[in-house]
Short mmCIF file of C-alpha atoms and ligand atoms in Angstrom, two decimals:
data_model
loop_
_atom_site.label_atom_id
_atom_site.label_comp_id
_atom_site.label_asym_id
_atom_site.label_seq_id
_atom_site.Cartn_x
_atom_site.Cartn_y
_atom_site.Cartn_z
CA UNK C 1 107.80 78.29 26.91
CA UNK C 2 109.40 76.82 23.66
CA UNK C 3 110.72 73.67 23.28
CA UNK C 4 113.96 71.99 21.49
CA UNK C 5 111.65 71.25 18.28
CA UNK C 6 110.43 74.84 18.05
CA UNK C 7 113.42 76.03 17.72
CA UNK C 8 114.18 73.08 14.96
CA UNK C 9 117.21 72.66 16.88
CA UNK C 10 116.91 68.37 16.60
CA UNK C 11 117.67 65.45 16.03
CA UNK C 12 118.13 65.65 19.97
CA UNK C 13 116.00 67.37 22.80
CA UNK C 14 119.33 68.08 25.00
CA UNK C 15 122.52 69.43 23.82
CA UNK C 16 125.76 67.58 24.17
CA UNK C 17 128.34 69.24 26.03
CA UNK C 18 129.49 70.11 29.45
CA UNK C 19 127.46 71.59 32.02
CA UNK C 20 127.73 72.54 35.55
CA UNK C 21 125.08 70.16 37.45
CA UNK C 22 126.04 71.28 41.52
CA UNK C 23 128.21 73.10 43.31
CA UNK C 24 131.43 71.45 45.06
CA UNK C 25 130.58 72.34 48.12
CA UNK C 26 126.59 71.62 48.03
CA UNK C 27 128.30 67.78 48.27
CA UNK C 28 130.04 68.62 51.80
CA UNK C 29 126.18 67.48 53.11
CA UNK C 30 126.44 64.10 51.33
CA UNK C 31 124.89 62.56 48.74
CA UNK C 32 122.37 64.75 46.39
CA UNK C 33 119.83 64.13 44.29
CA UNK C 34 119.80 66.14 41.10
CA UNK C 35 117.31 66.35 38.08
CA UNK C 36 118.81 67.30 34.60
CA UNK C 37 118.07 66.72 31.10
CA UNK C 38 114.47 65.26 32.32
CA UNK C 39 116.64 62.92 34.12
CA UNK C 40 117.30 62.41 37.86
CA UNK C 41 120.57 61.48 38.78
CA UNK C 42 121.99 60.72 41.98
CA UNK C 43 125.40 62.94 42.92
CA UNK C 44 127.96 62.49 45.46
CA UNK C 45 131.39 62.23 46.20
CA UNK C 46 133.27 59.10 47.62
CA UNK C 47 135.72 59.02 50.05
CA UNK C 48 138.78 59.43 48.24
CA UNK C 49 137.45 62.82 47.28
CA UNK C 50 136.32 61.68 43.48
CA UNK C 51 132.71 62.99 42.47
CA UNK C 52 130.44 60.29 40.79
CA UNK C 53 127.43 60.44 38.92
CA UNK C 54 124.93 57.71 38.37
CA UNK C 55 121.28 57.25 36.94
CA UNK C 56 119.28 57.76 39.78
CA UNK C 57 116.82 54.67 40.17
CA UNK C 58 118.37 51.50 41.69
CA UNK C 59 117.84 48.38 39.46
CA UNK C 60 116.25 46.31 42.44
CA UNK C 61 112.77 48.16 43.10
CA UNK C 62 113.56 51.57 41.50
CA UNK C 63 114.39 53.39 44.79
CA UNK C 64 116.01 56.86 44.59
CA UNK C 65 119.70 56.53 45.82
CA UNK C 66 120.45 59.67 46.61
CA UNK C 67 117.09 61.25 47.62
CA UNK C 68 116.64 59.56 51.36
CA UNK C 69 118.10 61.35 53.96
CA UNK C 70 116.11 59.10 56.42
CA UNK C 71 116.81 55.60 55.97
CA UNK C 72 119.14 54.41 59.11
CA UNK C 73 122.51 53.92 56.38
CA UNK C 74 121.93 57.86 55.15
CA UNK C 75 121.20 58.83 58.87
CA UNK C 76 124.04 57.28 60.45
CA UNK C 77 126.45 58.37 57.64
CA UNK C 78 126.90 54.49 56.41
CA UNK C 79 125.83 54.95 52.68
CA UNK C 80 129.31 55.73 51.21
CA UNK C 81 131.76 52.99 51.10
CA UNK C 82 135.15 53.66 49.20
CA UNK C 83 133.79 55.64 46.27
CA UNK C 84 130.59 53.66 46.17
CA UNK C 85 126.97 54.08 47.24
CA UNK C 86 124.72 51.63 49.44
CA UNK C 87 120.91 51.76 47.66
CA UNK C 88 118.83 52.95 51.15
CA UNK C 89 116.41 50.55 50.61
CA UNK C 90 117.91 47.30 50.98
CA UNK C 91 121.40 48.19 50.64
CA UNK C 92 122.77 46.88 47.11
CA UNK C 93 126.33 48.43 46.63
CA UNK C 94 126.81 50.59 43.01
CA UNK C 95 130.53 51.00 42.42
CA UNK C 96 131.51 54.63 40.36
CA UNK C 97 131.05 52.85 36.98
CA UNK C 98 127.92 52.08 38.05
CA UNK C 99 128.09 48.19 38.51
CA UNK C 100 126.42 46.52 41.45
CA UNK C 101 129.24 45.25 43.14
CA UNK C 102 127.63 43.84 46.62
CA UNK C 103 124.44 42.86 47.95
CA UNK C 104 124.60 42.73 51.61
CA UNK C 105 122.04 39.54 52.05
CA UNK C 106 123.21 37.56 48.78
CA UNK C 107 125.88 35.06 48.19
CA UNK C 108 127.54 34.66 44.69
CA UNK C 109 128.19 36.97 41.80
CA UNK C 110 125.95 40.28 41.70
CA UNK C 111 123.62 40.68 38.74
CA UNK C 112 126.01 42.60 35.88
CA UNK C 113 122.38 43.57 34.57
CA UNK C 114 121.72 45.69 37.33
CA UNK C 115 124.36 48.02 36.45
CA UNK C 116 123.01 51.81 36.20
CA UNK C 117 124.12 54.30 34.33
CA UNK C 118 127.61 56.22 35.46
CA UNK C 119 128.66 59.40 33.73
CA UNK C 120 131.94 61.44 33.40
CA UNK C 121 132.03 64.32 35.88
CA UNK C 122 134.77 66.96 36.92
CA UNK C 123 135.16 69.30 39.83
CA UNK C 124 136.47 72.23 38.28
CA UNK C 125 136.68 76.11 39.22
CA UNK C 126 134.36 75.12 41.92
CA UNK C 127 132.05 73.06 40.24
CA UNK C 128 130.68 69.85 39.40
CA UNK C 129 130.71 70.26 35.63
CA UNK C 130 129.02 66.47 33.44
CA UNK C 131 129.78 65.32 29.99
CA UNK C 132 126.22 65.10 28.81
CA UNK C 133 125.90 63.17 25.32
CA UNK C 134 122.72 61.84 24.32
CA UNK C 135 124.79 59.55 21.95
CA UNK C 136 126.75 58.63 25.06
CA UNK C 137 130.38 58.99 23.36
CA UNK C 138 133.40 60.31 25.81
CA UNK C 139 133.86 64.23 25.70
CA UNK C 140 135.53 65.74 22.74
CA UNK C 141 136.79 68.33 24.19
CA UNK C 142 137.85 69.82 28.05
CA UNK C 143 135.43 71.61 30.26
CA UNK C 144 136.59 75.14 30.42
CA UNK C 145 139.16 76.69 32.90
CA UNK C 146 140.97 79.24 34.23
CA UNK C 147 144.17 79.40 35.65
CA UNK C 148 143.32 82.46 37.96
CA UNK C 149 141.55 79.80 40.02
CA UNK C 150 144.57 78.29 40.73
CA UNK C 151 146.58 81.85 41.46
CA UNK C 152 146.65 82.72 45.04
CA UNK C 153 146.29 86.33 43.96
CA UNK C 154 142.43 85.62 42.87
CA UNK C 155 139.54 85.12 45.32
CA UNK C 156 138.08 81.94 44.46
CA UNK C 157 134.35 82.04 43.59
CA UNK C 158 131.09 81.15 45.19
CA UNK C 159 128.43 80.61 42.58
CA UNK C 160 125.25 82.41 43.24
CA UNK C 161 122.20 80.27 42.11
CA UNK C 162 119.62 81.83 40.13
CA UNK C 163 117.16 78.77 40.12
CA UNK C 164 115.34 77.58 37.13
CA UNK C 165 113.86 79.76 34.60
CA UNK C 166 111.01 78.86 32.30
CA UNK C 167 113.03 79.59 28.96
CA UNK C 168 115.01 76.96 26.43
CA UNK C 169 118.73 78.22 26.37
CA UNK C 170 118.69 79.23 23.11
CA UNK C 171 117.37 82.75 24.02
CA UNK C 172 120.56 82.81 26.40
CA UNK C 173 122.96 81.80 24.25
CA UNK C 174 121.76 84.52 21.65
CA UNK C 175 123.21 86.85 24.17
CA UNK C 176 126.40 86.22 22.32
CA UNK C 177 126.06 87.82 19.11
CA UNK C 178 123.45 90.57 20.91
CA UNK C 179 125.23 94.20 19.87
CA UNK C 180 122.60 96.05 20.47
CA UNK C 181 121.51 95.10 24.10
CA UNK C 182 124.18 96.32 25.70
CA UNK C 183 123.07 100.14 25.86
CA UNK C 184 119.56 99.86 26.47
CA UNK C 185 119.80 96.65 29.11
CA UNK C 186 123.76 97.25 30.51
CA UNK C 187 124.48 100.99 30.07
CA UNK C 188 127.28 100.26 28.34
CA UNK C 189 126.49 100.63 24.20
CA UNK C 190 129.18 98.97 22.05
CA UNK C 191 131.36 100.84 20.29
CA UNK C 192 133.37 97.53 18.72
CA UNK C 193 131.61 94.05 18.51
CA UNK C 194 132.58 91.01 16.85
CA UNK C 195 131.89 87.60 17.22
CA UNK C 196 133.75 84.36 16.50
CA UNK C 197 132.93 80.86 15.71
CA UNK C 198 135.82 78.33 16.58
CA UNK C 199 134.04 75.05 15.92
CA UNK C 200 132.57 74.15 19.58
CA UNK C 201 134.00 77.81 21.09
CA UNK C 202 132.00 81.05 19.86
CA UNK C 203 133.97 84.39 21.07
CA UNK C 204 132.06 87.59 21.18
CA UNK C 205 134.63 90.85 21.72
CA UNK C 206 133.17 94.18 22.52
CA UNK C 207 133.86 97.33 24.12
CA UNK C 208 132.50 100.91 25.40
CA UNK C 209 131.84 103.21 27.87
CA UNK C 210 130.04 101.99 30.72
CA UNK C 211 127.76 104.83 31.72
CA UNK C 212 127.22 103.36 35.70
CA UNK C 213 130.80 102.99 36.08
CA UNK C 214 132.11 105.79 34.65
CA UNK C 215 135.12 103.86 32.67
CA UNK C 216 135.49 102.29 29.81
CA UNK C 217 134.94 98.44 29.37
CA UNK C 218 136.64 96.03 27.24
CA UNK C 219 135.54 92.39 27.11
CA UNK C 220 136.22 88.79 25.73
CA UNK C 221 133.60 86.19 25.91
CA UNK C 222 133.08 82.90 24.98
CA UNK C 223 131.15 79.51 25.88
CA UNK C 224 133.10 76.84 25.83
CA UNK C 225 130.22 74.22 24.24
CA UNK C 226 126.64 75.25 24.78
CA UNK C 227 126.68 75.15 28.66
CA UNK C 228 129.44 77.28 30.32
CA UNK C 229 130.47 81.18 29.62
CA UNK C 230 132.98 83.04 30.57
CA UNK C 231 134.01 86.53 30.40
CA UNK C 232 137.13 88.31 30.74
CA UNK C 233 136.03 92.16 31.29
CA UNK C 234 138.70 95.24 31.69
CA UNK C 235 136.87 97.92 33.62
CA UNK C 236 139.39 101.45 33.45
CA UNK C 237 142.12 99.19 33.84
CA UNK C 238 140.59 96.20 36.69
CA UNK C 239 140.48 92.98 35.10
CA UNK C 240 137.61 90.60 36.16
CA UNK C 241 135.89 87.42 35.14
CA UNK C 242 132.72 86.38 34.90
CA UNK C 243 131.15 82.52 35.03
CA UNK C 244 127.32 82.47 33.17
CA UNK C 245 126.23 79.11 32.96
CA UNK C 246 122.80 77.18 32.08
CA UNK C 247 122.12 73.68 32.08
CA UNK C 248 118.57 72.35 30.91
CA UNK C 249 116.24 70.81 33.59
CA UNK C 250 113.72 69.58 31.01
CA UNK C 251 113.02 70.75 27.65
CA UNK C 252 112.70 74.46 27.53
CA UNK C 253 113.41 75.05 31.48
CA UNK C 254 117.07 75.83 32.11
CA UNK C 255 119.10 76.45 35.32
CA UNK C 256 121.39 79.01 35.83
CA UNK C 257 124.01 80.00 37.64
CA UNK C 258 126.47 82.78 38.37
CA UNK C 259 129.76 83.73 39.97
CA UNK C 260 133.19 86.60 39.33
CA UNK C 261 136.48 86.28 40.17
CA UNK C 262 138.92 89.48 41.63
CA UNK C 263 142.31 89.96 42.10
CA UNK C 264 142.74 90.40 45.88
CA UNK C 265 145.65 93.17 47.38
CA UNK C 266 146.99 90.56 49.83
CA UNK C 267 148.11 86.91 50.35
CA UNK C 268 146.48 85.23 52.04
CA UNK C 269 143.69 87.79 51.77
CA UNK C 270 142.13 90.04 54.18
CA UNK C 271 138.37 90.34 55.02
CA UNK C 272 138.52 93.71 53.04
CA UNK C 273 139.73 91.46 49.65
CA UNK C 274 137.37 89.06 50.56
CA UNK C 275 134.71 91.36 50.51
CA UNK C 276 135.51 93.70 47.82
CA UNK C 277 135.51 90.43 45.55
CA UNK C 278 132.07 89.98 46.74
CA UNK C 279 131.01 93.54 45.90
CA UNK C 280 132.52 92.66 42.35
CA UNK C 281 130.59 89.84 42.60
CA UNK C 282 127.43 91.60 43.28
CA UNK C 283 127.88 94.08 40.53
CA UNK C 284 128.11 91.48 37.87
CA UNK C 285 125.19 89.88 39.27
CA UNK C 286 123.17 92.98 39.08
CA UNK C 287 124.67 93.30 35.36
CA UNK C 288 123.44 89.70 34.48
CA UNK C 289 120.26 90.30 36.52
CA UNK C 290 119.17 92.55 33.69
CA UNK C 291 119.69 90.22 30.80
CA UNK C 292 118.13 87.27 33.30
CA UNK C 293 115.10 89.82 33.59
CA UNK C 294 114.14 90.26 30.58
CA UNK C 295 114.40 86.67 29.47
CA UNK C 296 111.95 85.50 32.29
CA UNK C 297 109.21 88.10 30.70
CA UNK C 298 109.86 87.51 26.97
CA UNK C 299 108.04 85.70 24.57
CA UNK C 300 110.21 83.15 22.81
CA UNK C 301 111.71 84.28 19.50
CA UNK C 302 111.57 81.43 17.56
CA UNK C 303 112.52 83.48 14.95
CA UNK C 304 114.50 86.37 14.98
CA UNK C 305 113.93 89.42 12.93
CA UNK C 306 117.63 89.91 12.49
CA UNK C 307 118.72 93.29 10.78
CA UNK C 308 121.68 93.95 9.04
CA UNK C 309 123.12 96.00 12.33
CA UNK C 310 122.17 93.21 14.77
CA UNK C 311 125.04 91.25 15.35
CA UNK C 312 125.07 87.49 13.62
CA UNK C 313 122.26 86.09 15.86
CA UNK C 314 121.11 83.68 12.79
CA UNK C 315 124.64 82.37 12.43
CA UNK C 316 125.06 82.11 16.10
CA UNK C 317 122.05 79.33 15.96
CA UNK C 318 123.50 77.85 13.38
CA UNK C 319 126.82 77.63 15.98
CA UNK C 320 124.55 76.58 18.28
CA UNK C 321 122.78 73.76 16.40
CA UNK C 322 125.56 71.52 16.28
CA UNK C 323 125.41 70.17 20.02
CA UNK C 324 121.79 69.10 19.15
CA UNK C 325 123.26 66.85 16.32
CA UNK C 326 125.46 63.82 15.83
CA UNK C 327 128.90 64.24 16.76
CA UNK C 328 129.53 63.14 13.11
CA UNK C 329 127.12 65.89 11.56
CA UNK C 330 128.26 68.57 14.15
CA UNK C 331 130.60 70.15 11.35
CA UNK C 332 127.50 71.05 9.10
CA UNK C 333 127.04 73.68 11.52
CA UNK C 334 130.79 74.61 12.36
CA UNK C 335 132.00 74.75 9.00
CA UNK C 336 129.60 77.31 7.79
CA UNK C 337 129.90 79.25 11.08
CA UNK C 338 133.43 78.63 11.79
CA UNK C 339 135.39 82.33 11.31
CA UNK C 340 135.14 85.74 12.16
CA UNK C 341 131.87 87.96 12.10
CA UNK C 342 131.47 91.56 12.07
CA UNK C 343 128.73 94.09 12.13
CA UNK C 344 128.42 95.64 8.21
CA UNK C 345 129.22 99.62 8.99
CA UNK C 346 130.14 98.62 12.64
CA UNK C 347 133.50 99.28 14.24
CA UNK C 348 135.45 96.13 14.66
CA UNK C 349 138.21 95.40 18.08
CA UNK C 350 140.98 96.76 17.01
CA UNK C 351 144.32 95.46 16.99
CA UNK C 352 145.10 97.12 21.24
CA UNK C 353 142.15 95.14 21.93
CA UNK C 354 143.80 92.14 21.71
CA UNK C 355 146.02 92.69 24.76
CA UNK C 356 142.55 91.08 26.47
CA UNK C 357 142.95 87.88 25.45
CA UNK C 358 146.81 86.57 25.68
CA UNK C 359 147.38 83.43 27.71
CA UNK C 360 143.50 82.37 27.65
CA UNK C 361 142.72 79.18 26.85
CA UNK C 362 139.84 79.41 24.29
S1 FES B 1 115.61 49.11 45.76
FE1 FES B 1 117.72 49.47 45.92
S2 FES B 1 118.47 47.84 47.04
FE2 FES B 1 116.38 47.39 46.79
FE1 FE2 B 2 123.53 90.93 28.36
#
């Protein structure tokens, strides 16, 4: 396991960015307590429907607000009030921003001193997707989205979880400029690759035949910031998309998670759509399962013996670099990487390739 430092990736240990930290529906049960960023947090949603996120550890006696599903006010379903929490122990009240705003046994003004830390979340696509910024500034920029989602035509998503995985993201996110992968893990060599830095967007646009599916496959992806991919993939004329996304748990142990979105025949849709989505789902997963593979037996490559018909992986950690810097300093990185990258001697997309990519928002 490698670390943020080994990697020289500093000034900070975590990236700044968004980054899925649940599930939408893993809040249906209540309140749940989440560790990120070698942070716990404490996760739920209020009853107006809005998700809030707070630092885990009431300021009373340092009790875990979300981790009790015990205490009689968890129990008998009492802990939510409005959109804020009731502490199990003894009951102090945390409103979203994270101020104490009642303690059930005190009279006069609560402490402002106890306030905890409240971050910016959004359920999108899904998901509970956080603004995490180790200098704490609001986000720069929107968490990623697709309008599919919103199309009655698509089959909304359930994410599959692929738990934590004993690796820094850095060795995922070099997936991006990775030509040469895509035969030997995928089955599906390259026959166009380029990649694209767009200050906190990187693009990556490939295609070939795909020898499991028999067809050819064009694709467009990009990660919106360092946490969340997405794909756009044309198999013999079936579009699909693909959600990748890893959020650190500590420093070089990352979570993942998965999910693909299909066009159903029907609305509403039938069982069959339902399912056949599914199988689409499946067969990305068993895609991504071979990347996910190998990077749970590798060795970390703190450096990369890049040749001249890799793609850009040194310039892609460059990309990378700037979430693990200053706001401020973030367009050291970005304007040296900003721009389009090809492979010397290497086919590039060419122009019918674009047809991929109208109406996405990059
Ligand atoms: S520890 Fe939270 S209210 Fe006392
Ligand atoms: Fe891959």
């Amino acid at each position: 396991m490698a670390l943020a430092a080994d990697y020289k990736l500093g000034p900070h240990t975590f990236p700044r960015g968004w980054f899925i930290v649940a599930e939408a529906n893993e809040l249906d049960a209540g309140p749940k307590a989440v560790r990120f960023f070698g942070n716990d947090f404490a996760l739920y949603r209020g009853e107006s429907g809005r998700v809030v996120m707070l630092d885990a550890y009431c300021a009373h006696m340092g009790t875990h607000i979300a981790a009790s599903k015990s205490a009689e006010i968890v129990a008998t379903d009492k802990q939510i009030e409005g959109d804020s929490i009731r502490c199990p122990y003894h009951g102090w009240r945390y409103a979203p921003d994270g101020q104490v705003d009642d303690i059930p046994y005190h009279d006069g003004p609560c402490p402002k001193s106890a306030a905890i830390k409240s971050y910016e979340v959004r359920e999108v696509m899904g998901c509970i997707m956080m603004w995490h910024d180790p200098e704490g500034n609001l986000p720069s920029y929107d968490p990623p989205f697709l309008t599919e989602w919103d199309d009655p035509a698509w089959v909304r998503w359930e994410l599959d979880h692929l738990g934590t995985i004993d690796i820094h993201p850095q060795e995922i996110l070099d997936n991006m400029a990775d030509c040469a992968h895509l035969g030997p893990t995928h089955g599906a060599p390259c026959e166009y690759f380029e990649n694209e830095f767009r200050n906190h967007v990187v693009i990556q646009r490939q295609g070939g035949f795909h020898h499991t599916y028999g067809c050819y496959l064009s694709s467009i992806t990009w990660y919106t910031g360092p946490g969340i991919l997405l794909s756009k993939q044309d198999f013999g004329g079936a579009i699909t998309y693909e959600l990748i996304a890893n959020t650190p748990v500590e420093d070089g142990v990352t979570r993942v998670w998965h999910a693909a979105l299909a066009k159903a025949q029907n609305i509403p849709h039938s069982a069959e759509d339902i399912a056949a989505a599914k199988e689409v789902q499946a067969g990305a997963l068993h895609a991504f399962s071979a990347d996910f593979d190998v990077w749970k037996h590798k060795r970390p490559a703190i450096r990369i013996m890049q040749l001249k018909a890799d793609g850009p992986f040194n310039l892609n950690r460059k990309w990378y670099k700037q979430f693990y810097d200053t706001l401020d300093n973030s367009t050291i990185y970005t304007d040296e990487s900003n721009g389009i990258h090809q492979i010397p001697n290497f086919p590039a997309p060419s122009k019918d390739a674009q047809y991929l990519e109208e109406g996405l928002k990059l």
